[in-house]
PDB file of N, CA and C in Angstrom:
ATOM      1  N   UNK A  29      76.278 -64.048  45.231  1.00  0.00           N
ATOM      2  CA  UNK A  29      77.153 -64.710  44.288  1.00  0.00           C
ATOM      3  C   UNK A  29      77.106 -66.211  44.539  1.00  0.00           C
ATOM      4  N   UNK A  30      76.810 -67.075  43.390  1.00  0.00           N
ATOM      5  CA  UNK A  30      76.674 -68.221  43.940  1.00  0.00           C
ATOM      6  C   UNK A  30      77.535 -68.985  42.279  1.00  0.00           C
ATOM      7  N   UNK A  31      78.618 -69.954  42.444  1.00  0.00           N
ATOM      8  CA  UNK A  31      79.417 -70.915  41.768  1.00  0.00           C
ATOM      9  C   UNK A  31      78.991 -71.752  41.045  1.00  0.00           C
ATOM     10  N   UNK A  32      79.079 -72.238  39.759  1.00  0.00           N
ATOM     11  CA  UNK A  32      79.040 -73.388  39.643  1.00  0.00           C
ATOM     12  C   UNK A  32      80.010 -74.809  40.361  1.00  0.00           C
ATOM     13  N   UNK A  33      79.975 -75.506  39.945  1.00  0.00           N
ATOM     14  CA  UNK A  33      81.607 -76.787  40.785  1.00  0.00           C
ATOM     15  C   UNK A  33      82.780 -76.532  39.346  1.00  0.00           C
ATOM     16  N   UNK A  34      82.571 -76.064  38.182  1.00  0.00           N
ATOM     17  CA  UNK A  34      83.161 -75.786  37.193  1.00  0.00           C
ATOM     18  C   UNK A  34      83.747 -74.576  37.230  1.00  0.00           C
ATOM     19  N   UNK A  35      82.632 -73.474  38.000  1.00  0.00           N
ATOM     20  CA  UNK A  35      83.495 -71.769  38.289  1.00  0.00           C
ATOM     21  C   UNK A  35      84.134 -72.035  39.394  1.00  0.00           C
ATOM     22  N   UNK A  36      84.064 -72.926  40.495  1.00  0.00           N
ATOM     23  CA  UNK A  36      84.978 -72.868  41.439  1.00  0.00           C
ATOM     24  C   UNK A  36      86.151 -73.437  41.666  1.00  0.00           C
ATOM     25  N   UNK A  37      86.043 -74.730  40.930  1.00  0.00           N
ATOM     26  CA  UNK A  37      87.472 -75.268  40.350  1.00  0.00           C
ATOM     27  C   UNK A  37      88.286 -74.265  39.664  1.00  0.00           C
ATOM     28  N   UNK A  38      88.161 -73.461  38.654  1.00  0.00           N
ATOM     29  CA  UNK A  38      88.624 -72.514  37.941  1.00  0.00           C
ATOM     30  C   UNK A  38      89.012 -71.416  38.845  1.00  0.00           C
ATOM     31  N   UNK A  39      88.228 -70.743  39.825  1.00  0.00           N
ATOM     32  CA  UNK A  39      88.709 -69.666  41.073  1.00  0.00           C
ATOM     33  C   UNK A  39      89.502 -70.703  41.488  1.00  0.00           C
ATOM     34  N   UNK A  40      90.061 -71.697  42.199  1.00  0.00           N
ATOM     35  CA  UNK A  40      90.964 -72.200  42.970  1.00  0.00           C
ATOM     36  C   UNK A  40      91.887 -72.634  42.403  1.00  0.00           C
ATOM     37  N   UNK A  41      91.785 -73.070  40.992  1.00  0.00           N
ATOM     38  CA  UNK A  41      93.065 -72.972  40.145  1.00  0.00           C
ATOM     39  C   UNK A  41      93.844 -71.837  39.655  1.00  0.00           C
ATOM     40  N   UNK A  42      92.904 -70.799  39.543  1.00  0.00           N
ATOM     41  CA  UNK A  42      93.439 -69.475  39.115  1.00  0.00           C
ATOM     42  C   UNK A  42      94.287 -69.004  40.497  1.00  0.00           C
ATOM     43  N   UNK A  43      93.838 -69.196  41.559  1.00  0.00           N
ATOM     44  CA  UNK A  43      94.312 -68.309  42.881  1.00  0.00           C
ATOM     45  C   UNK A  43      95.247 -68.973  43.575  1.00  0.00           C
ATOM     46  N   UNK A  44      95.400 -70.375  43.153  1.00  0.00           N
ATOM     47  CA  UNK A  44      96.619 -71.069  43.594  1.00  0.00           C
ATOM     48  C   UNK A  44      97.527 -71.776  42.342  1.00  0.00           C
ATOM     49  N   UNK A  45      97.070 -70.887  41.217  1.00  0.00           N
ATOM     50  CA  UNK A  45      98.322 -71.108  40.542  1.00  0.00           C
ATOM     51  C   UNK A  45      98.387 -72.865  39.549  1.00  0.00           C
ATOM     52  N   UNK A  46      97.129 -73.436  39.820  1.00  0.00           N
ATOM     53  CA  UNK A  46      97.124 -74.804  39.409  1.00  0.00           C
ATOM     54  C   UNK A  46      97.450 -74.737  37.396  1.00  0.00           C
ATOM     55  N   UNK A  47      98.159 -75.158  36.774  1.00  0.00           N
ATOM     56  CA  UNK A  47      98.370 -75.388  35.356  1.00  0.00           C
ATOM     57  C   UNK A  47      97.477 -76.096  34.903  1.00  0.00           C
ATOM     58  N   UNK A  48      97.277 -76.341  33.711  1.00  0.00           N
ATOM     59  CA  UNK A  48      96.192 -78.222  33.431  1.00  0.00           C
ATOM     60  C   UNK A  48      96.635 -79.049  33.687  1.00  0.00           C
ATOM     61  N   UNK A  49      98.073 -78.957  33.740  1.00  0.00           N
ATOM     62  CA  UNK A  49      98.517 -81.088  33.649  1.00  0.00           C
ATOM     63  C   UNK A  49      98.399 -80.923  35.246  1.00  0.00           C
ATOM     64  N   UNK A  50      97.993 -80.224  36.423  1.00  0.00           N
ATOM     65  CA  UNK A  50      97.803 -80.728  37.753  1.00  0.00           C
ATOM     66  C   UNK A  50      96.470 -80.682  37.889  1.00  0.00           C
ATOM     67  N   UNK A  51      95.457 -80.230  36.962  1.00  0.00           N
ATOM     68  CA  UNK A  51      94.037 -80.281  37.133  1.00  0.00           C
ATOM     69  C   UNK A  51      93.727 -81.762  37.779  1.00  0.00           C
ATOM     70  N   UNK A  52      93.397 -83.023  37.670  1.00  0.00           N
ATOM     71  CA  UNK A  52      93.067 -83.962  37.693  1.00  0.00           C
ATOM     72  C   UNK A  52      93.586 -83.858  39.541  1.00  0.00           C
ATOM     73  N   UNK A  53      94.557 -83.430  39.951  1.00  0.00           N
ATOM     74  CA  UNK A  53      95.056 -83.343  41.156  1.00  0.00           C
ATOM     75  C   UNK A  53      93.946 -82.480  42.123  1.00  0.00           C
ATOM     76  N   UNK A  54      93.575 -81.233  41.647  1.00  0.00           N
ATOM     77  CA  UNK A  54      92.909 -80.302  42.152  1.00  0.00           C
ATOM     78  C   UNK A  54      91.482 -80.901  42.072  1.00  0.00           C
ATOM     79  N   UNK A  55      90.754 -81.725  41.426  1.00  0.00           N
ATOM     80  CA  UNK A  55      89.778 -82.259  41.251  1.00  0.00           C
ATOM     81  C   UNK A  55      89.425 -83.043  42.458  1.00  0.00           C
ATOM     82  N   UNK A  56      90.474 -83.871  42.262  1.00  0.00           N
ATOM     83  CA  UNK A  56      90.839 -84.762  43.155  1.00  0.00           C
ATOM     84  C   UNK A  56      90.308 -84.565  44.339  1.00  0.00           C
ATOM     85  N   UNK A  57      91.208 -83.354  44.627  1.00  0.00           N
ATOM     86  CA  UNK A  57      91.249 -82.870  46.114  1.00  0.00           C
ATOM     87  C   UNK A  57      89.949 -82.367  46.103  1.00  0.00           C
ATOM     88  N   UNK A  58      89.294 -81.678  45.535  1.00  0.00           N
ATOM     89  CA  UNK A  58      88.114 -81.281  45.754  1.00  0.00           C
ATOM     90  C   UNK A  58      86.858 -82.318  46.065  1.00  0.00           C
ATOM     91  N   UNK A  59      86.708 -83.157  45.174  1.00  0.00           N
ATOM     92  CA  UNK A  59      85.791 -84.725  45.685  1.00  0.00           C
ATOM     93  C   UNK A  59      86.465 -85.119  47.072  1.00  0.00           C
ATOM     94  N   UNK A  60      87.629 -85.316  47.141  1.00  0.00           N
ATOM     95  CA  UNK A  60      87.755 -85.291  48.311  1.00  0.00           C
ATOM     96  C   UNK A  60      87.088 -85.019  50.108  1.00  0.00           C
ATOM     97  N   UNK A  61      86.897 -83.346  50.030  1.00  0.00           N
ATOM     98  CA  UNK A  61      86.437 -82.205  50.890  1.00  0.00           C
ATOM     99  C   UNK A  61      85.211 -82.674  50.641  1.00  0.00           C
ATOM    100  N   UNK A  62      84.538 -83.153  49.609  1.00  0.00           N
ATOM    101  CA  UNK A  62      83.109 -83.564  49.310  1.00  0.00           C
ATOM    102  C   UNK A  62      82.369 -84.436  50.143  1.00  0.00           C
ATOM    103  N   UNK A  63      83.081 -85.380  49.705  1.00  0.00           N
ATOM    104  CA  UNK A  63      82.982 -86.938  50.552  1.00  0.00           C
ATOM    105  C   UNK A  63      82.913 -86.837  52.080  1.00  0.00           C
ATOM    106  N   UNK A  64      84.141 -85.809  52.382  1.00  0.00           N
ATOM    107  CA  UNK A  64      83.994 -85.624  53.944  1.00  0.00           C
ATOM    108  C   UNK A  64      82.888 -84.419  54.302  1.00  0.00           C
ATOM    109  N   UNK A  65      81.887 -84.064  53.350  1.00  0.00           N
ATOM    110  CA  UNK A  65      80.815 -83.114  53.881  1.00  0.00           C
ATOM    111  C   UNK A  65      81.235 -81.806  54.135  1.00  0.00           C
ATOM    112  N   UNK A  66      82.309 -81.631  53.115  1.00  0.00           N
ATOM    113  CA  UNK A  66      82.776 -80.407  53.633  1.00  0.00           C
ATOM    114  C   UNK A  66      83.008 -79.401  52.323  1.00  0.00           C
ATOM    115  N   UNK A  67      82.310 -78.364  52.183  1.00  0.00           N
ATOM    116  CA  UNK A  67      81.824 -77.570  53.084  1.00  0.00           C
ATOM    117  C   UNK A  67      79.994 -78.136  53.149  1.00  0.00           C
ATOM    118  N   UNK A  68      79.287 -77.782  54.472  1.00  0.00           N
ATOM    119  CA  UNK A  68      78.196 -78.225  54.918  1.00  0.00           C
ATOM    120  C   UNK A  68      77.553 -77.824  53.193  1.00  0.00           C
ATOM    121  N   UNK A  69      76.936 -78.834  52.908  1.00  0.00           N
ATOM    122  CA  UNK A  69      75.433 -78.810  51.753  1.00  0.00           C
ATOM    123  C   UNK A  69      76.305 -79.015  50.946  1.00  0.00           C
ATOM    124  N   UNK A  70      77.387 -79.270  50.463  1.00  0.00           N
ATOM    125  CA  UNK A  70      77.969 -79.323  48.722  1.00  0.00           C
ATOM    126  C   UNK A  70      78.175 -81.125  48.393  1.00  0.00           C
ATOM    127  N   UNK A  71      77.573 -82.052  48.890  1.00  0.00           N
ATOM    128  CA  UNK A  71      77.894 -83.576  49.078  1.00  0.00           C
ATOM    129  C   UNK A  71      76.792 -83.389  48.748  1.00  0.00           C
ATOM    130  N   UNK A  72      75.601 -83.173  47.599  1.00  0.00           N
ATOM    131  CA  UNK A  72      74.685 -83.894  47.376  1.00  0.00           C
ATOM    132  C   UNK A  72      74.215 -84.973  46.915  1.00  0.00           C
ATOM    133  N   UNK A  73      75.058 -85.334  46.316  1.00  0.00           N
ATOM    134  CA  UNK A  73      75.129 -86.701  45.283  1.00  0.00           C
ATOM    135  C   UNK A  73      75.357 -86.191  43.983  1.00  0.00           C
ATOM    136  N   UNK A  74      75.722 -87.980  43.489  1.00  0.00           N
ATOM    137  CA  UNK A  74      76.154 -87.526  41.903  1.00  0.00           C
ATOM    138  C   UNK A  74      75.305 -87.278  41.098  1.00  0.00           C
ATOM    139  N   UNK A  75      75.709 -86.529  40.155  1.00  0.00           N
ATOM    140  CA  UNK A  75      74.522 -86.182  39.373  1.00  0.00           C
ATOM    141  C   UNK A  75      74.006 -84.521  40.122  1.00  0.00           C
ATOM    142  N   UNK A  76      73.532 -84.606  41.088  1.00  0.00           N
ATOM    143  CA  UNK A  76      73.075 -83.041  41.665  1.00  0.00           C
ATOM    144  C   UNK A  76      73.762 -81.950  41.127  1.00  0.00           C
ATOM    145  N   UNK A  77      73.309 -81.112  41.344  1.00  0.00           N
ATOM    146  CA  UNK A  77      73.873 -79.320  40.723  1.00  0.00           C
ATOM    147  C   UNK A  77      74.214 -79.131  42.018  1.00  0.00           C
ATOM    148  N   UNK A  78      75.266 -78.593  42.399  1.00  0.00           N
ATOM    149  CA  UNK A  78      75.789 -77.581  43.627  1.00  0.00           C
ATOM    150  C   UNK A  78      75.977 -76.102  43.578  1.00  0.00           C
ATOM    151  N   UNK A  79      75.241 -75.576  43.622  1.00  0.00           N
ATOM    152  CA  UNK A  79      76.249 -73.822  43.810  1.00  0.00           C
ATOM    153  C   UNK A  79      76.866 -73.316  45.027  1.00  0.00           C
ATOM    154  N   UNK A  80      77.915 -73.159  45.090  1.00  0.00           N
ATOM    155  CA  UNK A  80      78.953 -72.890  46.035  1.00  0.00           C
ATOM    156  C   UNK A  80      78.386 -71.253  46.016  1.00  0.00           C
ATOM    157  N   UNK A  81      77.995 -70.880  47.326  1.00  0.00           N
ATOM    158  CA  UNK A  81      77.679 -69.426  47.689  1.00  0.00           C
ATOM    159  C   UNK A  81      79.296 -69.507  48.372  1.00  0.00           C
ATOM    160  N   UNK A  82      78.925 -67.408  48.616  1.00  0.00           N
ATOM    161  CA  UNK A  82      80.281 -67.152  49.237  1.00  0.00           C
ATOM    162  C   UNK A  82      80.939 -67.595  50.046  1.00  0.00           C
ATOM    163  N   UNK A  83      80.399 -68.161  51.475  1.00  0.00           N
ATOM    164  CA  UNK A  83      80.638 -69.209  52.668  1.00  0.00           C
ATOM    165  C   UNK A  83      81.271 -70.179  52.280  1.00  0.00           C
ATOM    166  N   UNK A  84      80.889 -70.826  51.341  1.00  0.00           N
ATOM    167  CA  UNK A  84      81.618 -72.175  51.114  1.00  0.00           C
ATOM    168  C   UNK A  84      82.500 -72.232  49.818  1.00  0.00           C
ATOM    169  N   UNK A  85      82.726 -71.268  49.663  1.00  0.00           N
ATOM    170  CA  UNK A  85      83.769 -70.664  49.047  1.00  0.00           C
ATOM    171  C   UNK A  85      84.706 -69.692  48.971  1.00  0.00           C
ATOM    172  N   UNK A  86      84.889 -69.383  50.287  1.00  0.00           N
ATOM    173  CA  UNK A  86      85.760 -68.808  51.269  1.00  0.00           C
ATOM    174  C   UNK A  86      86.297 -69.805  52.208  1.00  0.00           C
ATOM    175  N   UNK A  87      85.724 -70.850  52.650  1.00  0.00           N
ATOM    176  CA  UNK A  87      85.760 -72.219  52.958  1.00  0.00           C
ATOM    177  C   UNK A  87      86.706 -73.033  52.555  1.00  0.00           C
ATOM    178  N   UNK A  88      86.736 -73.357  51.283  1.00  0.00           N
ATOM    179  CA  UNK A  88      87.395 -74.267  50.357  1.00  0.00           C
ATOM    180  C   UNK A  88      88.599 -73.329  50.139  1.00  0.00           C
ATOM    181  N   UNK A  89      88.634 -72.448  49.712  1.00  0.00           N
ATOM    182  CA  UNK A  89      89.682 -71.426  49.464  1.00  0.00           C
ATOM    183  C   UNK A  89      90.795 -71.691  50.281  1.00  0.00           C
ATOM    184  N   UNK A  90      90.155 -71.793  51.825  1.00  0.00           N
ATOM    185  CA  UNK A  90      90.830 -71.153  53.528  1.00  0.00           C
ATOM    186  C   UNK A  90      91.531 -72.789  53.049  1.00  0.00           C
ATOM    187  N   UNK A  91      90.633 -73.929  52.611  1.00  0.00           N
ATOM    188  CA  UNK A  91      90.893 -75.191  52.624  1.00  0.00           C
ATOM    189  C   UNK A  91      92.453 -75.653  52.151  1.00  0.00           C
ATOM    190  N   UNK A  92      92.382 -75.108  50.851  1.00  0.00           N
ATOM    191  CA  UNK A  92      93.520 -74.973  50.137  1.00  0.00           C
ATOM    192  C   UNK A  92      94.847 -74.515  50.490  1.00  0.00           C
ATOM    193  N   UNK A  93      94.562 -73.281  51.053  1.00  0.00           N
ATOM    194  CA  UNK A  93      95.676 -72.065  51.456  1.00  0.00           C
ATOM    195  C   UNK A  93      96.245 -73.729  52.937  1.00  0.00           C
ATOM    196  N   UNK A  94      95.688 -74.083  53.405  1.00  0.00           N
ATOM    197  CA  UNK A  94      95.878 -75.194  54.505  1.00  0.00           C
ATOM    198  C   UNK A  94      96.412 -76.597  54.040  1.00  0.00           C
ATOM    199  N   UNK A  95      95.991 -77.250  52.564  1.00  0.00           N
ATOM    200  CA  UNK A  95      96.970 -77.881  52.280  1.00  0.00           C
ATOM    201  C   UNK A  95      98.242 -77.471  51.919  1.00  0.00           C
ATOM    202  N   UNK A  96      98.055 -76.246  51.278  1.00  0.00           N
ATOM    203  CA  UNK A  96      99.493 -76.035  50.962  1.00  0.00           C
ATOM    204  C   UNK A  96     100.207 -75.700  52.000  1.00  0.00           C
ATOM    205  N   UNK A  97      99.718 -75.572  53.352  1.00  0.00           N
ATOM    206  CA  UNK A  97     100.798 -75.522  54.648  1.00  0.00           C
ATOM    207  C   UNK A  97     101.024 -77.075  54.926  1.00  0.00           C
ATOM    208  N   UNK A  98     100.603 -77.652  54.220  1.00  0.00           N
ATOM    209  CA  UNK A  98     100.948 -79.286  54.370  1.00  0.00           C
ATOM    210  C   UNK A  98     100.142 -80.166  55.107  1.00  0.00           C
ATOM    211  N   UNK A  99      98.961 -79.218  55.923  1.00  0.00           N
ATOM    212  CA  UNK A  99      97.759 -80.122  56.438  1.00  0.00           C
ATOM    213  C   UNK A  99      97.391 -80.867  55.789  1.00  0.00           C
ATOM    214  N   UNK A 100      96.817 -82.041  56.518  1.00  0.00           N
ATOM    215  CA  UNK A 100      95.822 -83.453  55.693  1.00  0.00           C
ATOM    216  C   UNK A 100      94.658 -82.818  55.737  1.00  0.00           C
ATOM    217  N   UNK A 101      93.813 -83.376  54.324  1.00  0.00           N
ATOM    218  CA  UNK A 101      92.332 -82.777  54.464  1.00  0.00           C
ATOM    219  C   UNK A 101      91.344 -82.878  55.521  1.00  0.00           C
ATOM    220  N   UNK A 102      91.391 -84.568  56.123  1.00  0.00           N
ATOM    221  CA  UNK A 102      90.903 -84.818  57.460  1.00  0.00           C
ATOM    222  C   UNK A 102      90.923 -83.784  58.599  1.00  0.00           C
ATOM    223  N   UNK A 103      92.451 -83.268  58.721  1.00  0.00           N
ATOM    224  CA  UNK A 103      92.002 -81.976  60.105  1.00  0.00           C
ATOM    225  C   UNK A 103      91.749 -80.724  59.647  1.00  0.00           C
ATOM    226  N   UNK A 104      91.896 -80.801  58.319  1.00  0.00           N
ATOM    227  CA  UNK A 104      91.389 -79.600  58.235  1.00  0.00           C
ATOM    228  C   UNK A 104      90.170 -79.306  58.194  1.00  0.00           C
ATOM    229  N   UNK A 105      89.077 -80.387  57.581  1.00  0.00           N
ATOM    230  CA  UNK A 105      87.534 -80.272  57.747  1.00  0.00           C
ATOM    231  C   UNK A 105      87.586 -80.574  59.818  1.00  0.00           C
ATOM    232  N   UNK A 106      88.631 -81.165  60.118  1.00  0.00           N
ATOM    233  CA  UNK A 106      88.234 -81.119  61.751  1.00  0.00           C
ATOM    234  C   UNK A 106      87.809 -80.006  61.958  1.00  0.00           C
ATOM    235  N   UNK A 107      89.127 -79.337  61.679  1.00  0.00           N
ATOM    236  CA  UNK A 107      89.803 -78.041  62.317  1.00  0.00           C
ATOM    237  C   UNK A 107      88.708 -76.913  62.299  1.00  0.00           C
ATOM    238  N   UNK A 108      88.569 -77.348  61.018  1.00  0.00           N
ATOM    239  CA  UNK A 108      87.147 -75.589  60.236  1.00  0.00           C
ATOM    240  C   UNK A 108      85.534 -76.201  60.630  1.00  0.00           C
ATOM    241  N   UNK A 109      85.519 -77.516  60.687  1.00  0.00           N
ATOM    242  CA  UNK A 109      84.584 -77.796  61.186  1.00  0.00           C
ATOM    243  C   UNK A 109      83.933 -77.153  62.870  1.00  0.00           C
ATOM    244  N   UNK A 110      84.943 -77.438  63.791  1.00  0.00           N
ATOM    245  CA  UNK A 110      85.126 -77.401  64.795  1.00  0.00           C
ATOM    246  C   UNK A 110      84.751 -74.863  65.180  1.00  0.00           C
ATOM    247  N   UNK A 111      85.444 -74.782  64.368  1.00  0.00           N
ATOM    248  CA  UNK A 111      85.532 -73.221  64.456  1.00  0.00           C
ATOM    249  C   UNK A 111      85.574 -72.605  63.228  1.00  0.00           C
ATOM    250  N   UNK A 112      85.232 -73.047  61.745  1.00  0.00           N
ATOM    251  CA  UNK A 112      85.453 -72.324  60.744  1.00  0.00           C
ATOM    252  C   UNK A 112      84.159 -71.884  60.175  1.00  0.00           C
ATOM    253  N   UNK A 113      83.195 -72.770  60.878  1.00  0.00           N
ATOM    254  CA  UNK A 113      81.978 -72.227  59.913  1.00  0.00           C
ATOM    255  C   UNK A 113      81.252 -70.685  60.557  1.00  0.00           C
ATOM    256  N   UNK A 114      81.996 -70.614  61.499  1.00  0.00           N
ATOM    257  CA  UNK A 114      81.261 -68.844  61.561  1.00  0.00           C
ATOM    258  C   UNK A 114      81.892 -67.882  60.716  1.00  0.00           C
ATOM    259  N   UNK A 115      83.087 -68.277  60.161  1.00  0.00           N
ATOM    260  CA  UNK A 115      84.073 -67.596  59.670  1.00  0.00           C
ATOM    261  C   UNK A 115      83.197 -66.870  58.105  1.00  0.00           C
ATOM    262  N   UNK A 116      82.595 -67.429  57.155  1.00  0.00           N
ATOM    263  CA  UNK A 116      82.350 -66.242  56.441  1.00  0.00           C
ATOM    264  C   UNK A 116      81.024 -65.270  57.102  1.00  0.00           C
ATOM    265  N   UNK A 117      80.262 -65.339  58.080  1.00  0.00           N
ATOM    266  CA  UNK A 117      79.515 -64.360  58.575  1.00  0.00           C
ATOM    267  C   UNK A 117      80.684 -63.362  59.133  1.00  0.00           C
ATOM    268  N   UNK A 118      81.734 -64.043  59.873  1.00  0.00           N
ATOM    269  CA  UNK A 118      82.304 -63.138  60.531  1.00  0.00           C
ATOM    270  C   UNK A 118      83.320 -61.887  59.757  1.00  0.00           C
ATOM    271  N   UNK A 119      83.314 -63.045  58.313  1.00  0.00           N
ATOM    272  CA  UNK A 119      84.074 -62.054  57.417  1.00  0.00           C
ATOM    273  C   UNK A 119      83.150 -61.192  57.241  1.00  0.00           C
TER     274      UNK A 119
END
């Protein structure tokens, strides 16, 4: 299974509930996680095609579920950096 950046915005709005008038927010946050290289390979540059496979979209997901505990995006790419990327093999 592999995402477009258009199907995965849409899974993370659907699964956390995002409306349209907070879209621009969720976007946001997503360039965000980008910029900081996170998840590994989805920062290709502008313009590039990305497909988000399952890993890094179980990733971003875990990402989310972590702002909404009120983490900053910074520790959280620490955090998952540090111990998260075995996490979808291990799923």
């Amino acid at each position: 299974m592999q995402l477009t950046y258009k199907e995965l915005e849409e899974f993370i709005a659907h699964s956390h509930l995002v409306g349209p008038e907070k879209r621009i927010a969720l976007q946001g946050r997503l360039k965000h996680f980008q910029r900081a290289g996170w998840p590994r390979g989805t920062n290709q540059g502008k313009g590039s095609r990305v497909l988000y496979g399952i890993g890094q979209t179980l990733l971003l997901s875990l990402s989310f579920e972590m702002l909404e505990l009120g983490m900053r995006p910074e520790q959280i790419v620490q955090l998952l950096k540090f111990e998260g990327e075995a996490m979808p093999r291990l799923f």
